[in-house]
Short mmCIF file of C-alpha atoms and ligand atoms in Angstrom, two decimals:
data_model
loop_
_atom_site.label_atom_id
_atom_site.label_comp_id
_atom_site.label_asym_id
_atom_site.label_seq_id
_atom_site.Cartn_x
_atom_site.Cartn_y
_atom_site.Cartn_z
CA MET M 195 38.54 68.50 103.49
CA SER M 196 40.87 67.17 106.19
CA TYR M 197 41.04 68.84 109.56
CA VAL M 198 43.92 71.29 110.14
CA THR M 199 44.39 73.40 113.26
CA ARG M 200 47.32 75.27 114.74
CA PHE M 201 48.94 76.24 118.00
CA ALA M 202 50.31 79.78 117.67
CA PRO M 203 52.34 80.88 120.70
CA SER M 204 54.31 84.12 120.93
CA PRO M 205 57.87 83.60 122.22
CA THR M 206 57.63 86.34 124.83
CA GLY M 207 58.02 84.16 127.94
CA PRO M 208 57.72 80.60 129.21
CA LEU M 209 54.62 78.58 128.32
CA HIS M 210 52.36 77.96 131.29
CA LEU M 211 49.48 75.63 132.13
CA GLY M 212 47.10 77.71 129.98
CA HIS M 213 49.31 77.18 126.93
CA ALA M 214 49.56 73.47 127.73
CA PHE M 215 45.77 73.30 127.82
CA SER M 216 45.49 75.17 124.52
CA ALA M 217 48.11 73.10 122.69
CA LEU M 218 46.72 69.81 124.02
CA THR M 219 43.15 70.79 123.11
CA ALA M 220 44.23 71.62 119.55
CA PHE M 221 46.29 68.44 119.29
CA ASN M 222 43.51 66.23 120.66
CA ARG M 223 40.88 67.75 118.36
CA ALA M 224 43.15 67.19 115.37
CA ARG M 225 43.89 63.60 116.41
CA ALA M 226 40.21 62.81 117.00
CA GLN M 227 39.44 63.87 113.43
CA GLY M 228 42.45 62.25 111.79
CA GLY M 229 43.85 65.73 111.06
CA THR M 230 46.94 67.76 111.83
CA MET M 231 48.02 70.41 114.30
CA LEU M 232 50.51 72.87 112.83
CA LEU M 233 52.80 75.09 114.82
CA ARG M 234 53.18 78.80 114.19
CA ILE M 235 55.56 81.10 116.04
CA GLU M 236 53.96 84.54 116.38
CA ASP M 237 57.10 86.65 116.61
CA ILE M 238 56.27 89.90 114.81
CA ASP M 239 56.88 91.95 117.92
CA ARG M 240 60.70 92.01 117.66
CA ASP M 241 61.17 93.82 120.96
CA ARG M 242 59.27 91.29 123.04
CA CYS M 243 60.06 88.02 121.24
CA LYS M 244 63.33 86.23 122.04
CA PRO M 245 64.98 83.14 120.45
CA HIS M 246 65.50 81.42 123.81
CA TRP M 247 61.75 81.53 124.47
CA GLU M 248 61.16 79.93 121.09
CA THR M 249 63.63 77.12 121.90
CA LEU M 250 61.82 76.56 125.19
CA ILE M 251 58.45 76.35 123.39
CA PHE M 252 59.72 73.43 121.28
CA GLU M 253 61.19 71.69 124.34
CA ASP M 254 58.05 72.13 126.44
CA LEU M 255 55.71 70.94 123.69
CA ARG M 256 57.83 67.86 122.90
CA TRP M 257 58.03 67.03 126.60
CA LEU M 258 54.22 67.22 126.76
CA GLY M 259 54.16 64.55 124.03
CA LEU M 260 53.00 66.77 121.19
CA ALA M 261 54.15 66.38 117.59
CA TRP M 262 53.69 68.60 114.55
CA PRO M 263 54.89 68.65 110.96
CA GLU M 264 58.50 69.78 110.76
CA LYS M 265 57.81 72.95 108.82
CA VAL M 266 57.02 75.56 111.46
CA MET M 267 55.63 78.88 110.26
CA ARG M 268 57.40 81.92 111.69
CA GLN M 269 55.63 85.27 111.36
CA SER M 270 58.91 87.16 111.11
CA ASP M 271 59.45 85.35 107.75
CA ARG M 272 56.08 86.49 106.44
CA LEU M 273 56.25 90.28 106.39
CA PRO M 274 55.93 90.43 102.56
CA ALA M 275 52.68 88.42 102.75
CA TYR M 276 51.27 90.83 105.33
CA ARG M 277 52.33 93.78 103.19
CA ALA M 278 50.54 92.24 100.20
CA ALA M 279 47.34 91.85 102.25
CA LEU M 280 47.63 95.43 103.47
CA ASP M 281 48.23 96.70 99.93
CA ARG M 282 45.06 94.97 98.82
CA LEU M 283 43.01 96.74 101.47
CA ILE M 284 44.70 100.04 100.60
CA ALA M 285 43.88 99.49 96.90
CA MET M 286 40.24 98.97 97.95
CA GLU M 287 40.42 102.47 99.49
CA LEU M 288 39.53 101.21 102.94
CA CYS M 289 42.61 102.48 104.78
CA TYR M 290 44.04 105.70 106.12
CA PRO M 291 47.25 106.75 107.87
CA CYS M 292 47.05 107.61 111.56
CA ARG M 293 49.56 109.52 113.65
CA CYS M 294 47.67 109.43 116.96
CA THR M 295 49.47 108.23 120.05
CA ARG M 296 47.59 106.40 122.81
CA GLY M 297 47.59 109.69 124.74
CA ASP M 298 46.02 111.53 121.76
CA ILE M 299 43.28 108.91 121.58
CA ARG M 300 42.53 109.11 125.30
CA ALA M 301 42.46 112.91 125.13
CA ALA M 302 40.09 112.90 122.12
CA LEU M 303 37.78 110.44 123.88
CA SER M 304 37.62 112.58 127.01
CA ALA M 305 36.14 115.52 125.08
CA PRO M 306 32.70 116.45 126.46
CA GLN M 307 30.82 115.53 123.27
CA GLU M 308 32.16 111.95 123.36
CA GLY M 309 30.29 109.32 125.37
CA ALA M 310 32.10 106.88 127.67
CA PRO M 311 35.10 105.32 125.89
CA VAL M 312 34.38 101.80 124.62
CA GLN M 313 37.01 99.09 124.99
CA GLY M 314 36.86 96.86 121.93
CA PRO M 315 38.88 93.78 120.94
CA ASP M 316 41.56 96.07 119.44
CA GLY M 317 41.67 98.50 122.37
CA LEU M 318 39.70 101.73 122.79
CA VAL M 319 37.30 102.38 119.91
CA TYR M 320 39.17 104.95 117.84
CA PRO M 321 37.51 108.41 117.76
CA GLY M 322 38.32 108.91 114.05
CA THR M 323 40.72 111.85 114.39
CA CYS M 324 42.79 110.92 111.30
CA ARG M 325 39.96 109.41 109.22
CA SER M 326 40.00 112.17 106.62
CA ARG M 327 43.72 111.73 105.89
CA ARG M 328 44.65 110.14 102.55
CA MET M 329 47.06 107.26 102.01
CA SER M 330 49.08 109.52 99.70
CA GLU M 331 50.06 111.58 102.78
CA ALA M 332 51.29 108.52 104.73
CA ASP M 333 54.85 108.48 106.00
CA ALA M 334 56.97 106.07 108.06
CA THR M 335 55.71 107.49 111.35
CA ASP M 336 52.09 106.61 110.61
CA ALA M 337 50.10 103.53 111.56
CA ILE M 338 47.54 102.34 108.99
CA ARG M 339 43.92 101.97 110.08
CA LEU M 340 40.90 100.31 108.48
CA ASP M 341 37.86 102.52 107.94
CA ILE M 342 35.48 99.96 109.41
CA ALA M 343 32.23 101.63 108.28
CA ALA M 344 33.50 101.74 104.69
CA ALA M 345 34.70 98.14 105.03
CA MET M 346 31.29 96.89 106.24
CA ASP M 347 29.57 98.80 103.43
CA ARG M 348 31.78 97.05 100.89
CA LEU M 349 30.56 93.55 101.85
CA PRO M 350 27.44 92.05 100.27
CA ARG M 351 26.43 90.57 103.64
CA ASP M 352 27.48 90.81 107.27
CA PRO M 353 30.34 88.41 108.14
CA HIS M 354 29.52 85.43 110.34
CA PHE M 355 31.35 82.44 111.79
CA THR M 356 30.64 79.11 113.42
CA GLU M 357 31.79 78.66 117.01
CA THR M 358 32.42 75.08 118.12
CA GLY M 359 33.70 75.89 121.62
CA PRO M 360 31.93 75.24 124.92
CA GLN M 361 30.75 78.77 125.73
CA ASN M 362 28.89 80.16 122.74
CA PRO M 363 28.36 77.34 120.25
CA GLY M 364 26.56 78.32 117.07
CA THR M 365 26.63 81.06 114.48
CA HIS M 366 27.80 84.58 115.31
CA GLU M 367 27.42 87.61 113.09
CA LEU M 368 29.17 90.95 112.97
CA THR M 369 26.63 93.71 112.36
CA ARG M 370 27.51 97.15 111.02
CA ASP M 371 26.45 98.72 114.30
CA ASN M 372 28.70 96.44 116.39
CA ALA M 373 31.59 96.95 113.98
CA ILE M 374 31.40 100.73 114.24
CA ASN M 375 30.48 101.13 117.91
CA GLY M 376 32.11 98.04 119.45
CA ILE M 377 35.30 97.66 117.38
CA GLY M 378 35.99 100.87 115.45
CA ASP M 379 38.80 101.65 113.02
CA ILE M 380 41.38 99.01 113.93
CA VAL M 381 45.10 99.31 113.31
CA LEU M 382 46.09 97.05 110.40
CA ALA M 383 49.75 98.03 110.44
CA ARG M 384 51.57 99.35 113.48
CA ARG M 385 54.20 101.95 112.74
CA ASP M 386 56.97 99.85 114.31
CA ILE M 387 56.29 96.48 112.65
CA GLY M 388 54.26 97.29 109.52
CA THR M 389 51.56 94.76 110.37
CA SER M 390 49.31 93.81 113.29
CA TYR M 391 48.25 90.67 115.11
CA HIS M 392 44.87 90.70 113.31
CA LEU M 393 46.15 91.08 109.76
CA SER M 394 48.95 88.55 110.29
CA VAL M 395 46.78 85.90 111.87
CA VAL M 396 44.20 86.11 109.09
CA ALA M 397 46.88 85.87 106.37
CA ASP M 398 48.54 82.95 108.18
CA ASP M 399 45.41 80.92 108.92
CA SER M 400 44.63 81.07 105.23
CA ALA M 401 48.21 80.25 104.12
CA GLN M 402 48.31 77.28 106.50
CA GLY M 403 44.92 75.97 105.33
CA ILE M 404 43.46 76.06 108.84
CA THR M 405 39.97 74.53 109.00
CA GLU M 406 39.39 75.16 112.73
CA VAL M 407 41.13 77.75 114.90
CA VAL M 408 41.55 76.47 118.47
CA ARG M 409 42.49 79.17 121.00
CA GLY M 410 41.51 80.72 124.32
CA ALA M 411 38.17 82.37 125.02
CA ASP M 412 40.04 85.69 125.53
CA LEU M 413 40.27 85.91 121.71
CA PHE M 414 36.56 85.33 121.05
CA GLU M 415 35.82 89.03 120.41
CA ALA M 416 38.87 89.40 118.14
CA THR M 417 37.29 86.80 115.87
CA TYR M 418 34.83 89.45 114.63
CA ILE M 419 37.80 91.41 113.29
CA HIS M 420 39.27 88.28 111.71
CA ILE M 421 36.09 87.31 109.85
CA LEU M 422 35.72 90.86 108.54
CA LEU M 423 39.29 90.80 107.19
CA GLN M 424 38.74 87.34 105.69
CA ASP M 425 35.69 88.55 103.79
CA LEU M 426 37.42 91.72 102.57
CA LEU M 427 40.41 89.68 101.37
CA ALA M 428 38.22 86.85 99.99
CA LEU M 429 39.92 84.26 102.22
CA PRO M 430 38.29 81.01 103.34
CA ARG M 431 36.59 80.94 106.74
CA PRO M 432 37.71 78.38 109.34
CA ALA M 433 35.48 77.32 112.21
CA TYR M 434 36.46 78.70 115.62
CA HIS M 435 36.83 76.80 118.88
CA HIS M 436 37.47 79.11 121.84
CA HIS M 437 38.26 77.01 124.89
CA ASP M 438 37.88 78.02 128.54
CA LEU M 439 40.88 79.70 130.17
CA VAL M 440 42.95 78.09 132.90
CA ARG M 441 42.77 80.28 135.98
CA ASP M 442 44.69 80.44 139.26
CA GLU M 443 43.04 79.82 142.64
CA THR M 444 41.89 83.46 142.82
CA GLY M 445 40.17 83.18 139.43
CA LYS M 446 42.77 85.26 137.55
CA ARG M 447 43.94 84.02 134.17
CA LEU M 448 47.54 82.91 134.07
CA ALA M 449 50.24 85.30 132.86
CA LYS M 450 53.66 84.59 131.39
CA ARG M 451 55.38 86.20 134.37
CA ASP M 452 53.73 83.64 136.68
CA ASP M 453 56.70 81.27 136.65
CA ALA M 454 55.23 78.95 139.29
CA ARG M 455 52.84 77.60 136.67
CA ALA M 456 55.37 77.51 133.83
CA ILE M 457 55.76 74.15 132.14
CA ARG M 458 59.54 74.41 132.58
CA HIS M 459 58.99 74.72 136.33
CA TYR M 460 56.96 71.48 136.41
CA ARG M 461 59.61 69.76 134.28
CA ALA M 462 62.37 70.90 136.62
CA THR M 463 60.54 69.79 139.77
CA GLY M 464 59.96 66.19 138.78
CA HIS M 465 56.39 66.37 137.51
CA THR M 466 55.33 64.16 134.61
CA PRO M 467 53.51 65.30 131.44
CA GLN M 468 50.51 63.45 132.87
CA ASP M 469 50.66 65.64 136.01
CA VAL M 470 50.66 68.77 133.84
CA ARG M 471 47.69 67.53 131.80
CA ARG M 472 45.81 66.98 135.05
CA LEU M 473 46.80 70.36 136.50
CA ALA M 474 45.69 72.06 133.28
CA GLY M 475 42.29 70.38 133.69
CA LEU M 476 42.52 67.67 131.02
N1 LIG J 728 49.86 84.36 119.58
C1 LIG J 728 48.67 84.43 120.36
C2 LIG J 728 49.01 84.16 121.82
O1 LIG J 728 50.10 83.78 122.15
C3 LIG J 728 47.62 83.45 119.89
C4 LIG J 728 46.91 83.97 118.70
C5 LIG J 728 45.84 83.05 118.10
O2 LIG J 728 45.75 81.87 118.46
O3 LIG J 728 45.12 83.54 117.23
O4 LIG J 728 48.17 84.31 122.65
#
């Protein structure tokens, strides 16, 4: 099987040194194995994603010397595929509609009988307020959640994945206990966009034939959600390579609003692609 990876930016701002590091790491790993790096534009969040940021992504990546097959996947073109994946999980009776706002969730978690709220890879572990609601009662104002205990019980064995990155190389397993207490009932479909980052990324990695996901260490914990969804949907499992994050001099990870480290800033101030590779730590 030939090596296929992807770089999957969201067009919500200018790419910075951290994105350069991520894209170059993916590209170099693909090149070293005679494989391919695909590009995917993660633009499901219509309010935050803008066409001019997408144009800048292409310009920045080309300037860095990266190349990719012409056909770029765009998540906004893939809503029917995400709906099909969601329908499959609904047909498996693993989903329920949820009308809780963030405020409702915080209020439920502050009740005296609840322990300290747990922050999982999909936000606060959901207290289960809407779990007894049926899909037949769902309306357009509801989000759709996965009943994670039911989902884990449906699998013949606990999901696991192989990490090839520098920090935690080896096999990692999602146990029922960690799924319930550390992740909880994740949102599969937000009420505004009808899908979620997790569901979309899992559908796309499979559709693009990704053999190794290369991305930042900040997404390591989210991988447990992705392998669970892959097993429920009977999708193939890529390997995962979570690279270290590029940080500023105070140790903070870079943000899109930090324009001083934007690739476009380095381009405009006479730096070379080689300078940017060095600044990103390559
Ligand atoms: N779109 C995500 C981001 O910009 C990356 C998601 C992924 O690589 O799985 O951070």
